[in-house]
XYZ file of N, CA, C and O in Angstrom:
560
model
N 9.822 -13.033 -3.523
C 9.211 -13.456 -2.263
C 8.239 -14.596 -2.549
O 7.469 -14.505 -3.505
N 8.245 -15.666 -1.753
C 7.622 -17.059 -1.855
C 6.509 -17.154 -1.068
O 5.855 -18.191 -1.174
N 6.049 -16.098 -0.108
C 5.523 -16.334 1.057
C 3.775 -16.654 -0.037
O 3.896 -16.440 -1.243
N 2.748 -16.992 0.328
C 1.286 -17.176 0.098
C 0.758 -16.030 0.725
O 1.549 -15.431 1.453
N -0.294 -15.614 0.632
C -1.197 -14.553 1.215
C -2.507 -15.109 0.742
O -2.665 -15.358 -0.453
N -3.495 -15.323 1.663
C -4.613 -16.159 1.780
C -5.647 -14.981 2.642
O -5.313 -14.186 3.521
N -6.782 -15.176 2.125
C -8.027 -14.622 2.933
C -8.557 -16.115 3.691
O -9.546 -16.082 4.424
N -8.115 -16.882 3.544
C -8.943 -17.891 4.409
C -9.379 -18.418 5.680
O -9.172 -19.574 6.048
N -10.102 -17.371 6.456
C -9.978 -17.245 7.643
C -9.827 -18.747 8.461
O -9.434 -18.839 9.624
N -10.224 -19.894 7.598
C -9.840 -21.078 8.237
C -8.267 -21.476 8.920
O -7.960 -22.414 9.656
N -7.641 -20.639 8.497
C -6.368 -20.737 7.992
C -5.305 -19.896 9.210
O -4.121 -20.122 9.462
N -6.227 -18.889 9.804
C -5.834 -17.784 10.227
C -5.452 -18.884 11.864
O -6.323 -19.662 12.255
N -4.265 -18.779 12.530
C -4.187 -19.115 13.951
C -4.246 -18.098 14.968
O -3.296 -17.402 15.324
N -5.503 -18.052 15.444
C -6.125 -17.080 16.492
C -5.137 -16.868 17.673
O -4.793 -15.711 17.916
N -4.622 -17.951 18.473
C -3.247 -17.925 19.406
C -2.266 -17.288 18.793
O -1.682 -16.440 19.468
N -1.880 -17.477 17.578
C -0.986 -16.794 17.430
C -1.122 -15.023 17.330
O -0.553 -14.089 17.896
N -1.707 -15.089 16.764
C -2.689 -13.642 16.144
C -2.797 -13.027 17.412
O -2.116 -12.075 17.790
N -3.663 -13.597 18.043
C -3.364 -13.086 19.480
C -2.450 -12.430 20.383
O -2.348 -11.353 20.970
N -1.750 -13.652 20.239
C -0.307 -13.370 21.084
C 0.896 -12.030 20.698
O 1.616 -11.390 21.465
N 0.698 -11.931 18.790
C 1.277 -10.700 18.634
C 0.985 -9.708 19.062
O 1.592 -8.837 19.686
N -0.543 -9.896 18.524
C -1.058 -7.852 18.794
C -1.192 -7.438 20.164
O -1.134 -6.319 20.674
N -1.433 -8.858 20.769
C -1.832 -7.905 22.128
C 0.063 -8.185 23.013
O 0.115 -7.972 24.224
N 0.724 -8.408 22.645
C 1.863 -8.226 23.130
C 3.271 -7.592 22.533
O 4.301 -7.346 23.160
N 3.063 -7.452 21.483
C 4.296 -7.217 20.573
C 3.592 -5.857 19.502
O 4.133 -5.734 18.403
N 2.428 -4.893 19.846
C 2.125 -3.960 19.576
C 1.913 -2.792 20.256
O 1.195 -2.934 21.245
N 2.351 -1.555 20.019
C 1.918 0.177 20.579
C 0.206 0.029 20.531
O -0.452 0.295 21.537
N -0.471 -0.441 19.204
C -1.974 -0.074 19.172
C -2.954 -1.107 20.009
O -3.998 -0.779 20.574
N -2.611 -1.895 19.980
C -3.372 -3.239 20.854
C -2.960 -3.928 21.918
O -3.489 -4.997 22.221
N -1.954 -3.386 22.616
C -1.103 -3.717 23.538
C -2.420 -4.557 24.856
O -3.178 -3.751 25.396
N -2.545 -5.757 25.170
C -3.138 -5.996 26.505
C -4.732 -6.207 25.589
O -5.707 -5.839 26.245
N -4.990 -6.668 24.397
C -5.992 -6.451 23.928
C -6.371 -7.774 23.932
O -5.801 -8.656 23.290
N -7.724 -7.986 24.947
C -8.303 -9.742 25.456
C -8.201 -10.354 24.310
O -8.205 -9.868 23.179
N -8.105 -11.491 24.663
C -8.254 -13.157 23.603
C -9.916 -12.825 22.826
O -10.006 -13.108 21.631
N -11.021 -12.305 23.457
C -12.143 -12.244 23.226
C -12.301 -10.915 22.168
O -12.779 -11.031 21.040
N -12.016 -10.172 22.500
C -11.938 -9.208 21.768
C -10.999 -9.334 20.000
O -11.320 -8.994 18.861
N -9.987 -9.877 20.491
C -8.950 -10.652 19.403
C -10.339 -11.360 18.682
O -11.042 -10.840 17.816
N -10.473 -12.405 19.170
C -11.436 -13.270 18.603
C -12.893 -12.690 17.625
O -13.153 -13.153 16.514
N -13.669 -11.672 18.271
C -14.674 -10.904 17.726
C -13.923 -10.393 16.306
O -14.116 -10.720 15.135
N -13.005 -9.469 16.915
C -12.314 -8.529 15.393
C -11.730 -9.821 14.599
O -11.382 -9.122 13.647
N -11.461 -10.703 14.328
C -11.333 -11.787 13.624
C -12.598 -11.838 12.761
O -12.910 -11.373 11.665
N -13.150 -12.526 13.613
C -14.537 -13.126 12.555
C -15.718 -11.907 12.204
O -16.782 -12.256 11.692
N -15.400 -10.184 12.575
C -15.982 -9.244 11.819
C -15.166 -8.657 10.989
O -15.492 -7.592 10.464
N -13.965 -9.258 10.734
C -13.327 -8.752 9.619
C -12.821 -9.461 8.348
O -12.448 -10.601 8.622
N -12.719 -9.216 7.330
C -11.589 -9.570 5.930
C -10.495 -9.901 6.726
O -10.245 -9.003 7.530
N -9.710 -10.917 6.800
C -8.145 -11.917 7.350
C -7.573 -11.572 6.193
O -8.239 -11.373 5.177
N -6.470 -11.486 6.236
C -4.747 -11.761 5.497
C -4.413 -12.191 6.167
O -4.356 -11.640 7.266
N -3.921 -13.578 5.963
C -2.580 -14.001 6.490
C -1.467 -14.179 5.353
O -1.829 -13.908 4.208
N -0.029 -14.647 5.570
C 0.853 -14.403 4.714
C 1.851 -15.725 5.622
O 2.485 -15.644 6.674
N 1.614 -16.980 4.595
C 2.221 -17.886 5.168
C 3.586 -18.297 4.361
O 3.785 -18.212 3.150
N 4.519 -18.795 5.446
C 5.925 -19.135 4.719
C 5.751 -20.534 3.845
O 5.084 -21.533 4.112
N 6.679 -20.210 2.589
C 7.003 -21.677 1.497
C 7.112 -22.843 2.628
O 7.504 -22.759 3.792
N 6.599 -24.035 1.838
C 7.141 -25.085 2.063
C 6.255 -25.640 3.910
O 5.384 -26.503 4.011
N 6.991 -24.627 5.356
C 5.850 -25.594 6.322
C 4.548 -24.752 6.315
O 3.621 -25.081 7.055
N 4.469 -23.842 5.626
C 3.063 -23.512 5.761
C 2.818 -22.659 6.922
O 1.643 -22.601 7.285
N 3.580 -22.063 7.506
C 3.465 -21.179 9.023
C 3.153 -19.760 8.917
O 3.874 -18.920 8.379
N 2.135 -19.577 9.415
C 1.737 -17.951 9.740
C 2.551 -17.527 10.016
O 3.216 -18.065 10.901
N 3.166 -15.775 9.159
C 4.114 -15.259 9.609
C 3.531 -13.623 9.597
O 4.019 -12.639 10.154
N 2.479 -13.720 8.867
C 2.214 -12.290 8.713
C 0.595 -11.955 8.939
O -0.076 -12.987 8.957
N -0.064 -10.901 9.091
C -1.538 -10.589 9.512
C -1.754 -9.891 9.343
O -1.071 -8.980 9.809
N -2.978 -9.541 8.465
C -3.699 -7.888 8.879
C -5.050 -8.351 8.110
O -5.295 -9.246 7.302
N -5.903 -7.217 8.802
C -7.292 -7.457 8.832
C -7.893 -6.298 7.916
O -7.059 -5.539 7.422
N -9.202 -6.074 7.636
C -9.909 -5.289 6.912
C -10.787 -4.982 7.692
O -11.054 -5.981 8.361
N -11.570 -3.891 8.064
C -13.084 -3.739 8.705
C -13.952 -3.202 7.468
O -13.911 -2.053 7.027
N -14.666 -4.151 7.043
C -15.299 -3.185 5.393
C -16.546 -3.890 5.261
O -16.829 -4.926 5.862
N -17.412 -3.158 4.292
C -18.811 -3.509 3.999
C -18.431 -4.351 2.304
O -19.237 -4.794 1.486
N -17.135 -4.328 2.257
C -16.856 -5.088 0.982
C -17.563 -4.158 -0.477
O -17.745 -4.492 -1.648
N -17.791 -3.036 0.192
C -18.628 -1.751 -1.364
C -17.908 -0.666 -1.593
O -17.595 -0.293 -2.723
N -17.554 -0.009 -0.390
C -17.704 1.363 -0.485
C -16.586 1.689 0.372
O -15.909 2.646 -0.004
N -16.263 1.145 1.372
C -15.246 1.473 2.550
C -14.640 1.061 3.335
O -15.332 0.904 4.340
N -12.928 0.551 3.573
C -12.153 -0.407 4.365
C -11.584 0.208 5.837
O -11.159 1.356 5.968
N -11.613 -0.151 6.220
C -10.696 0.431 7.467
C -9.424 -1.033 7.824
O -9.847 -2.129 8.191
N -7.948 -0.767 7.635
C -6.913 -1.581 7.304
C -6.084 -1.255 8.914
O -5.660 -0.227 9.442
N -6.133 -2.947 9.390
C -5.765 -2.682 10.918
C -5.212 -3.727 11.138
O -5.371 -4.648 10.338
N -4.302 -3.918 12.423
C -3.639 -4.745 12.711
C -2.552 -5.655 11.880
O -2.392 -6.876 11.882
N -1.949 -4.743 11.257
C -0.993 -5.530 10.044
C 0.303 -5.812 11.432
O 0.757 -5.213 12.407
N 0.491 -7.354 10.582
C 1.522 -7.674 11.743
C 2.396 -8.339 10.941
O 1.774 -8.954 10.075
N 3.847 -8.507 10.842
C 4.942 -9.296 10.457
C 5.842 -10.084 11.575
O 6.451 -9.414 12.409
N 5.923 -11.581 11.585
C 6.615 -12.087 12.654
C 7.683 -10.853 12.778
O 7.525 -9.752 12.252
N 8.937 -11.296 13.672
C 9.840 -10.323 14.075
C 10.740 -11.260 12.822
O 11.372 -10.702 11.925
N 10.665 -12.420 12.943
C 12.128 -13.579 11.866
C 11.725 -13.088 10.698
O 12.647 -13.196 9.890
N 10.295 -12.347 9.987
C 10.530 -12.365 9.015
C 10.354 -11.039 8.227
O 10.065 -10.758 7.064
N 10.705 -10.218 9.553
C 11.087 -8.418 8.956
C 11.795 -8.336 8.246
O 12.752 -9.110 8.221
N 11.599 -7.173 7.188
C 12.738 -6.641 6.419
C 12.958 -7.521 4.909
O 13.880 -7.367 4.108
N 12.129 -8.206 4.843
C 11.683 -9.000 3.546
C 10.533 -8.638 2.515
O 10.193 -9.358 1.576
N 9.973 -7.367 2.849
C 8.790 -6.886 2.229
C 7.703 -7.614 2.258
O 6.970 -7.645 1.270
N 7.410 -8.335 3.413
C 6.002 -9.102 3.290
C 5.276 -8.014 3.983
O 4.075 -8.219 3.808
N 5.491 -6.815 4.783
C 4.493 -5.874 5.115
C 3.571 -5.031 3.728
O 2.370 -4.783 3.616
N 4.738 -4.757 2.811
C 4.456 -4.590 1.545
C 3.340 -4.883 0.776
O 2.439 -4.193 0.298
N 3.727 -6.589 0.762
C 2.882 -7.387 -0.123
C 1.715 -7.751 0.895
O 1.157 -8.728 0.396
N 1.133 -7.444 2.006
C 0.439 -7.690 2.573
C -0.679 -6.446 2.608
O -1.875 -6.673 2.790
N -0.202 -5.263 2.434
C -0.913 -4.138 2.387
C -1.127 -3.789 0.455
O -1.898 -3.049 -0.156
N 0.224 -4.955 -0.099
C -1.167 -4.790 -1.578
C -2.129 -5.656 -1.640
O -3.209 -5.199 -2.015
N -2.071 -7.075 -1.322
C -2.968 -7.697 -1.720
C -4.036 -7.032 -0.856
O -5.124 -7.544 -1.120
N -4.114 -6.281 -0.117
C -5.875 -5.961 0.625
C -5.814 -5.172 -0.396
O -6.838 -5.339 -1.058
N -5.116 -4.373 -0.877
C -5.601 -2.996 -1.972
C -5.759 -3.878 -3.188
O -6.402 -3.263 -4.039
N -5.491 -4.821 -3.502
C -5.279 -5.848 -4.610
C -7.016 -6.742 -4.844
O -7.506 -7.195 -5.878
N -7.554 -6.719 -3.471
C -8.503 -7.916 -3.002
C -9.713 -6.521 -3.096
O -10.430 -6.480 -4.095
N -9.814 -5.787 -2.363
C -10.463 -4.881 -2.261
C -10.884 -3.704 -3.717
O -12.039 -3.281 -3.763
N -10.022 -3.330 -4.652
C -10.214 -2.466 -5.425
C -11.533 -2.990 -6.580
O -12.351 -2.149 -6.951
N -11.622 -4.497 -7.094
C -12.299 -4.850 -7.833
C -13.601 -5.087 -7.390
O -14.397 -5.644 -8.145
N -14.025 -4.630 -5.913
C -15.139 -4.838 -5.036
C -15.796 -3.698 -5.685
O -16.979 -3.830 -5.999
N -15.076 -2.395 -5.971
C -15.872 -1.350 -5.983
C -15.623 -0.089 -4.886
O -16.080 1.050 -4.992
N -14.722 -0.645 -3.743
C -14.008 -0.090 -2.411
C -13.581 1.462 -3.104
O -12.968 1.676 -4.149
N -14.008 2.200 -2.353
C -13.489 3.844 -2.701
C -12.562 4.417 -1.853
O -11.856 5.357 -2.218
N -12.517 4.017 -0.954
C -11.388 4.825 0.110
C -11.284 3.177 1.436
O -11.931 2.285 1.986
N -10.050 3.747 1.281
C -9.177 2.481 2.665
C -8.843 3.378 3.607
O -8.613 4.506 3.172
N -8.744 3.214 4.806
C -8.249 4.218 5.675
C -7.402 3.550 6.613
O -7.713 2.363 6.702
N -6.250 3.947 7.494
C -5.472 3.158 8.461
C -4.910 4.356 8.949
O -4.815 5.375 8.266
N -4.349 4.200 10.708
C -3.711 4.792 11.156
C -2.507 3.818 11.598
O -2.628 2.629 11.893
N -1.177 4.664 11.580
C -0.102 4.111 11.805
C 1.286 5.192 12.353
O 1.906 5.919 11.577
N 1.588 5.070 13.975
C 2.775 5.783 14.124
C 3.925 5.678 13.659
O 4.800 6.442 14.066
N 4.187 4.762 12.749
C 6.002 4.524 12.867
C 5.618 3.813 11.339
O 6.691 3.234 11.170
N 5.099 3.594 10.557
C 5.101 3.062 9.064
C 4.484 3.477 8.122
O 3.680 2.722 7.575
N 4.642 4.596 7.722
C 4.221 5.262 7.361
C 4.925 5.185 5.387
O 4.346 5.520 4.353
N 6.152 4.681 5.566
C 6.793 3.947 4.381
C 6.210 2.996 3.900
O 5.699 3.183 2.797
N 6.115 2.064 4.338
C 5.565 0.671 4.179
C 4.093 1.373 2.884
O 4.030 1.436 1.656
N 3.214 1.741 3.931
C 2.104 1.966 3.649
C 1.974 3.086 2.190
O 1.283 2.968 1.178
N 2.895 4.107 2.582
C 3.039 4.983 0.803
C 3.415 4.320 -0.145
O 2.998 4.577 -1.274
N 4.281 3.323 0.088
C 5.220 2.034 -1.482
C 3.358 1.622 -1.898
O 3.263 1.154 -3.033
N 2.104 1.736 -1.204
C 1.158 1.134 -1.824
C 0.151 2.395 -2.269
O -0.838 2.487 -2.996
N 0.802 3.164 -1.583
C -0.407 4.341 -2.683
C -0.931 5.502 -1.185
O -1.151 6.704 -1.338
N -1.022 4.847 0.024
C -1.678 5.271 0.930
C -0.743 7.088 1.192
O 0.473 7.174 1.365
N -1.470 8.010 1.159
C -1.473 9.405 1.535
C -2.221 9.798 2.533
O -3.277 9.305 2.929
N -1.162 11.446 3.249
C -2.014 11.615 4.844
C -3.095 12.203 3.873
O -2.969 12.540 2.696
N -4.213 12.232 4.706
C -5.595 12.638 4.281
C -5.335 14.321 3.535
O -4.503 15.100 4.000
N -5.887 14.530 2.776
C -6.064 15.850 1.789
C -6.987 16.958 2.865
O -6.770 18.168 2.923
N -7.827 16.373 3.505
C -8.897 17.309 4.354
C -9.186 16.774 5.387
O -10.328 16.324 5.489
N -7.987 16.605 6.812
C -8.080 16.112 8.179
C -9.304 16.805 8.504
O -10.073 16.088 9.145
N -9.754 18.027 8.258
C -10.673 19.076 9.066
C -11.675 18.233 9.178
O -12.190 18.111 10.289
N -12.225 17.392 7.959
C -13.309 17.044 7.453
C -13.672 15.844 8.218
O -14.846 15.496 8.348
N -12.549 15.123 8.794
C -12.661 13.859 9.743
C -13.145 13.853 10.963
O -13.443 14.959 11.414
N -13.332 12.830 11.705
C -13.706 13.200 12.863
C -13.828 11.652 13.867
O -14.076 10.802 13.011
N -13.791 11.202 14.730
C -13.671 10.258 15.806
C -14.408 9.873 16.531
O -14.872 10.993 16.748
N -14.949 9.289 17.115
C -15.844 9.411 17.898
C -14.769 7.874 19.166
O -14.369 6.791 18.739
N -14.647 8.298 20.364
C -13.794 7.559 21.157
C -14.857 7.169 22.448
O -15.302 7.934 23.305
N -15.106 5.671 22.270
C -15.977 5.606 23.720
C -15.163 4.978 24.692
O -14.373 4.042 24.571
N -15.471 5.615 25.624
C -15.338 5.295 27.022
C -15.159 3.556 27.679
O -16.129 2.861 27.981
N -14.138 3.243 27.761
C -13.227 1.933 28.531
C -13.087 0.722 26.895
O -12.975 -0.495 26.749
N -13.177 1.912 25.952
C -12.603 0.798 25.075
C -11.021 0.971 24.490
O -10.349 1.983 24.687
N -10.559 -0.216 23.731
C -9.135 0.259 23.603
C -9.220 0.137 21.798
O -8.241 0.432 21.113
């Protein structure tokens, strides 16, 4: 695989980024340009650009204090360039970028990829009991 994978949020195209998650996702479905925009610039970027024109094809973000703890969200693969393992290589390099920080636990939820995410190490939690949520009111 040829593709680049870059943290450079300079790099990252917000329209596009946009346009996936909040349309072409179950978890972010209808999720504002503004909101898009905030979780951008409070998070760690991956992007995963194609050889040669240089085009965003792939995304996912980090929510982390860069020490101690990641939360791994919004991983996105164009639709042209499924089935090539860039979801793969996109969920190592954060485990790749992140482990030499000192990062102790990554966490992500995911209905339907649950493959993807074990080829990198990720297991359902050992002690769900121990977790817990907290869900406010008119957010998505």
């Amino acid at each position: 695989m040829d593709y680049e994978i870059s943290t450079d949020q300079g790099r990252i195209d917000p329209d596009l980024v946009h346009r996936w998650i909040s349309t072409d996702t179950y978890w972010a479905h209808g999720r504002s340009r503004e909101q898009m925009d905030a979780a951008i610039a409070g998070s760690l970027n991956f992007g995963a650009y194609e050889p040669g024109s240089g085009a965003l094809v792939g995304y996912a973000r980090v929510v982390t204090d860069r020490a101690t703890f990641g939360w791994l969200c919004d991983v996105y693969v164009d639709r042209a360039a499924r089935g090539k393992g860039l979801g793969t290589a996109l969920v190592e390099a954060v485990r790749d970028h992140l482990a030499p920080l000192g990062v102790r636990r990554v966490m992500l939820a995911t209905a339907d990829a649950h493959g993807v995410y074990a080829k990198v190490g990720f297991a359902p939690l050992e002690s769900p009991e121990n977790w817990m949520a907290l869900a406010l009111a008119g957010t998505a």
